[in-house]
XYZ file of C-alpha atoms in Angstrom:
271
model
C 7.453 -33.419 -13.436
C 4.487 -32.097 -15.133
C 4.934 -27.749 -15.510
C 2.524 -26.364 -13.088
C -0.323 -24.394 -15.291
C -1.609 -20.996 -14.229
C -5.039 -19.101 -15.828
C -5.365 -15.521 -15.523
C -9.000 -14.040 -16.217
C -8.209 -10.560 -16.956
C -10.909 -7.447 -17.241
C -9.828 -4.707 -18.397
C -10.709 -2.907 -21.878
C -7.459 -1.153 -22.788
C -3.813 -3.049 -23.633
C -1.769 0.399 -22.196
C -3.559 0.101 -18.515
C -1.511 -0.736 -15.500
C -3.568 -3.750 -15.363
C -2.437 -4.957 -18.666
C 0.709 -4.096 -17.620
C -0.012 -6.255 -14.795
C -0.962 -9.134 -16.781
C 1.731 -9.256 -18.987
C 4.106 -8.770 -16.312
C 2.271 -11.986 -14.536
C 2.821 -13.805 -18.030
C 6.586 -13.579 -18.542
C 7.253 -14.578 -14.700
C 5.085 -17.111 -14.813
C 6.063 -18.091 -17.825
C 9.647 -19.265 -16.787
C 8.631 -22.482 -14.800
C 4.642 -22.809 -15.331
C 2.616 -23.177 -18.521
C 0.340 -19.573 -18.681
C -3.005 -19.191 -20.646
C -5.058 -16.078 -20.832
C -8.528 -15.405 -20.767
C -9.074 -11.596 -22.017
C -12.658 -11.413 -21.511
C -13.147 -8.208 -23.279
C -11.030 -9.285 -26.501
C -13.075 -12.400 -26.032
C -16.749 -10.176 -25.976
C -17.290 -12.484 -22.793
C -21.235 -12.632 -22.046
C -21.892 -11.416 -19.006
C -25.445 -11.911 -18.135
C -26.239 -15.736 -16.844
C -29.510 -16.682 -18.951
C -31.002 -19.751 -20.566
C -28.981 -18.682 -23.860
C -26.416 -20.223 -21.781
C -27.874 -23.898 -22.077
C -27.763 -25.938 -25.589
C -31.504 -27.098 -26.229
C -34.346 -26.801 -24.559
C -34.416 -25.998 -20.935
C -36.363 -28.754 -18.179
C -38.797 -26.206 -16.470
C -39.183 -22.956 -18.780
C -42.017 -22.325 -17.004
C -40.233 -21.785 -13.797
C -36.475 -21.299 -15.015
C -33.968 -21.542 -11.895
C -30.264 -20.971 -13.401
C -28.077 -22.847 -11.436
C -30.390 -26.204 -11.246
C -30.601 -25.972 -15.114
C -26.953 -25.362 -15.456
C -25.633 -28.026 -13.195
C -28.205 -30.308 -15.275
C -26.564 -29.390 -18.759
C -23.117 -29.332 -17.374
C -23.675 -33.002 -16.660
C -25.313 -34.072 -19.954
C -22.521 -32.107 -21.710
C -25.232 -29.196 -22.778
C -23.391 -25.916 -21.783
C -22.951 -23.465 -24.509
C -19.435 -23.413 -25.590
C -17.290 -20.753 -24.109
C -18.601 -21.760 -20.633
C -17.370 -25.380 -21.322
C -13.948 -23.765 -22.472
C -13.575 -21.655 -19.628
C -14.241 -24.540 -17.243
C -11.804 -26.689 -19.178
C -9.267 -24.247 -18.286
C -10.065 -24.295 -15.235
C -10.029 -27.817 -14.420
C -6.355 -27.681 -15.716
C -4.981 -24.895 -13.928
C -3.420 -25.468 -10.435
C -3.297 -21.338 -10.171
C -6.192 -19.032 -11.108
C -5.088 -15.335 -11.118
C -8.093 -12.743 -11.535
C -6.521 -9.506 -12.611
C -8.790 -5.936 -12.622
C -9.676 -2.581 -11.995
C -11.752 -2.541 -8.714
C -15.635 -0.953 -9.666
C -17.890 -0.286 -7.222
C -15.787 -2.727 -4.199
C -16.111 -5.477 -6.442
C -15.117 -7.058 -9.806
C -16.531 -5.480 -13.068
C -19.756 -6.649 -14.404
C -17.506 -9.097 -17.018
C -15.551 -10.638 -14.567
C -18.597 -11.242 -12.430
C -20.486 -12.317 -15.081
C -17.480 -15.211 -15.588
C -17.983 -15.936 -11.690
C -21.934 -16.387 -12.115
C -21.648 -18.658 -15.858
C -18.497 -20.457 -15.173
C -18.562 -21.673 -11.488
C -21.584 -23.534 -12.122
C -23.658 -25.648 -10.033
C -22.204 -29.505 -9.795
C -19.030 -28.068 -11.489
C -17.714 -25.554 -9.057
C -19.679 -26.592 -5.806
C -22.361 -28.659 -4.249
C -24.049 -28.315 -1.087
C -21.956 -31.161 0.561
C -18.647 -29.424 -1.418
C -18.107 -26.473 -0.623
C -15.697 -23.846 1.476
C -12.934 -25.841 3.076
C -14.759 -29.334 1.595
C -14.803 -27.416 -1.661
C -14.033 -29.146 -5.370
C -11.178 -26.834 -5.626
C -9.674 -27.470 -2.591
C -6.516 -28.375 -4.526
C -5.992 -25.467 -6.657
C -4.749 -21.716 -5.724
C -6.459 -18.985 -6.180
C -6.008 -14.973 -5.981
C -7.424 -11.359 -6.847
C -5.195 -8.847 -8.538
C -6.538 -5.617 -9.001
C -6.003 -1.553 -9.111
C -7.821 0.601 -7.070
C -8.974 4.162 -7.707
C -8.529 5.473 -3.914
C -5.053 5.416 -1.804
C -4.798 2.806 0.822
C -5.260 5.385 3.780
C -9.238 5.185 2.531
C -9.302 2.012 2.553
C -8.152 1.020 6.448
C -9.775 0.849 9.363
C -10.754 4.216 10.326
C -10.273 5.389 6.500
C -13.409 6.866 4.448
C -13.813 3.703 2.469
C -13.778 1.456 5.240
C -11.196 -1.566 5.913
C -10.431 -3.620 2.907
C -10.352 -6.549 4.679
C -14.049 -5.942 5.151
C -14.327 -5.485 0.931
C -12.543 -8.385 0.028
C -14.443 -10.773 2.576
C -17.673 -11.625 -0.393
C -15.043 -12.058 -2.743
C -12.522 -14.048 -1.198
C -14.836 -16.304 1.420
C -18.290 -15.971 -0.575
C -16.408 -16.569 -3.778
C -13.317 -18.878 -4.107
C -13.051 -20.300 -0.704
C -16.630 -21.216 -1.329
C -15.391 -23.172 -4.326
C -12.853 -24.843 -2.122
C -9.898 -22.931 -3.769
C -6.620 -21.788 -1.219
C -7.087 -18.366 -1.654
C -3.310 -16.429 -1.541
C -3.376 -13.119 -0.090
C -4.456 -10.159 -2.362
C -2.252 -8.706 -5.322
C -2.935 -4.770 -4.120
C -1.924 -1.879 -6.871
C -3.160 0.909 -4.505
C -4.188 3.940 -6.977
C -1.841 3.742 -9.925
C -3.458 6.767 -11.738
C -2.242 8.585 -9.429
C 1.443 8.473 -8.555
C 4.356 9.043 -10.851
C 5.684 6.287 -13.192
C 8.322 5.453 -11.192
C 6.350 4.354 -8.524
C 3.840 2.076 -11.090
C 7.389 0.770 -11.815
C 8.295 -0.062 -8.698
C 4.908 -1.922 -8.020
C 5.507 -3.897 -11.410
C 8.482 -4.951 -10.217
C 7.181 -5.929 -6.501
C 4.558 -8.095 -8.358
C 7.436 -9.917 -10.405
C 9.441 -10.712 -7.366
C 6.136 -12.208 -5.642
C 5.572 -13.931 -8.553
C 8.724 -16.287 -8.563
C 7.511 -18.128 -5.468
C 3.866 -17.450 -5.514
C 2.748 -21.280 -5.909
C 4.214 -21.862 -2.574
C 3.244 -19.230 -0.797
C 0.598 -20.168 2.337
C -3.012 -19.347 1.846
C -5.235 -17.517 3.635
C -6.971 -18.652 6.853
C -10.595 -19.490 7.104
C -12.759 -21.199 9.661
C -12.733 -24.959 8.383
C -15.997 -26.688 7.648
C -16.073 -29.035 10.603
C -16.390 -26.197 12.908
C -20.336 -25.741 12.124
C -22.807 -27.808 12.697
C -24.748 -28.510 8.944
C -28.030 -30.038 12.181
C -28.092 -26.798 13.611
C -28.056 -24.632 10.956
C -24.480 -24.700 10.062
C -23.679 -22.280 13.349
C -20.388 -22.477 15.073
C -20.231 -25.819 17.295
C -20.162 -24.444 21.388
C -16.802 -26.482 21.512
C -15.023 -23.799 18.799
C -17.094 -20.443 20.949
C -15.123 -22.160 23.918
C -12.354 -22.356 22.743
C -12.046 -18.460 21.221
C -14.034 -17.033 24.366
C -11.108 -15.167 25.332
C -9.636 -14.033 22.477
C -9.311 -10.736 21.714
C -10.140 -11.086 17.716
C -12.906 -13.022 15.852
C -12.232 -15.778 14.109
C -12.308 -14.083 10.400
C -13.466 -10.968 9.222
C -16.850 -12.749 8.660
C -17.052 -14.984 11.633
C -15.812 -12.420 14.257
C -17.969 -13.511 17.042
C -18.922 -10.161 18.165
C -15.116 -9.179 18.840
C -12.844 -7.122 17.718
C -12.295 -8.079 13.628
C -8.309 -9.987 13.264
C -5.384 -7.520 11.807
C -5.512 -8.378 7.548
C -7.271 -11.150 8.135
C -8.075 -10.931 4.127
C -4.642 -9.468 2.961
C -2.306 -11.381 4.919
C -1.736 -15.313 5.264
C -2.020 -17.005 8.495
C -3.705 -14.798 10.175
């Protein structure tokens, strides 16, 4: 049987962070029963801004550029400027995509997003009849790794920074479930900065024991495609309201029906 094949797209600027630390830790337990391949996007000088540089020859309507129709256009005549082809070449061969960072602003930094917005191109990544649950990755595993600056009481319900669950929903629904991916719950290094090396040590070591069974963990849960109808504006179908009427919680954190938003519905599978 073929070694299952794992890509890790890693942002961060210094090899003596915790998220280096992170990464490499990721690499050597991987490494034991899957093949493991890097993509260090500030070693690499990654580009982050999505332009027409990004397209080999001359563009079909420079008058009136649109990025992702162009894109999906030179993707399929094989026109794609080099390190976007080699990123989606590893990505077409990994069953696992780790994405390993500090947290900025709630979100990825500008590197890492700028892989998202050149890399998951139009026609490669998605199309309008392909996506979410119907997605083009439906068969490959996804997850976020990341370090935050703030401890987790700021980031829960009734904490300052609001409930993560809510933070991670753009990333985790808008992002890779939109690509079809199973999206594993959330690799969380709550504020390494700021506890004592011991405890960095112990969350190391957490992350290498979740490791060693990660590829079969169970994914997240999202609402499945065939709940909407794509006639009616792809809005819940009155059979799937009916159904949840007297639920206490929402369906997701995103489609939460006016009710009360489900426990880690982001951080936790099965929910």
């Amino acid at each position: 049987m073929a070694l299952k094949k794992v890509l890790i797209v890693y942002a961060h600027q210094s090899s003596s962070s915790f998220n280096a630390a992170a990464k490499d830790t990721a690499v050597k337990a991987l490494a034991q029963s899957c093949t493991v391949e890097v993509s260090d996007l500030y070693a690499m000088k990654f580009k982050a801004t999505a332009t027409a540089e990004d397209i080999i020859g001359e563009v079909k309507n420079a008058d009136h550029f649109c990025y992702a129709e162009e894109t999906k256009l030179a993707w399929e005549e094989g026109k794609l400027c080099a390190d976007i082809s080699e990123e989606q070449c590893k990505l077409t061969q990994a069953d696992l995509v780790i994405f390993q960072f500090p947290m900025y602003w709630f979100s990825v930094p500008a590197i890492m997003k700028g892989w998202i917005d050149r890399v998951l191109t139009l026609g490669y990544a998605f199309t309008q009849e392909k996506r979410y649950s119907q997605g083009l990755f439906k068969d490959k595993k996804a997850m976020l790794s990341f370090t935050t600056g703030s401890q987790e009481s700021m980031f829960s319900a009734d904490g300052i920074n609001g409930d993560m669950n809510v933070t991670l929903w753009p990333l985790q629904n808008g992002i890779l479930h939109y690509c079809g991916f199973q999206v594993l719950a959330p690799q969380i290094f709550w504020a390494p900065s700021h506890v004592p090396s011991e405890a960095r040590s112990t969350m190391l070591e957490g992350w290498r024991t979740r490791l060693q069974g990660v590829l079969e963990e169970k994914p997240l849960s999202f609402t499945p495609s065939d709940c909407f109808d794509g006639e009616k504006g792809f809005q819940l179908k009155p059979e799937v309201h009916e159904k949840h009427a007297a639920k206490e919680y929402g369906l997701t954190v995103g489609i939460h029906l006016g009710k009360a938003l489900p426990p880690n519905n982001q951080m936790m599978a099965g929910v």
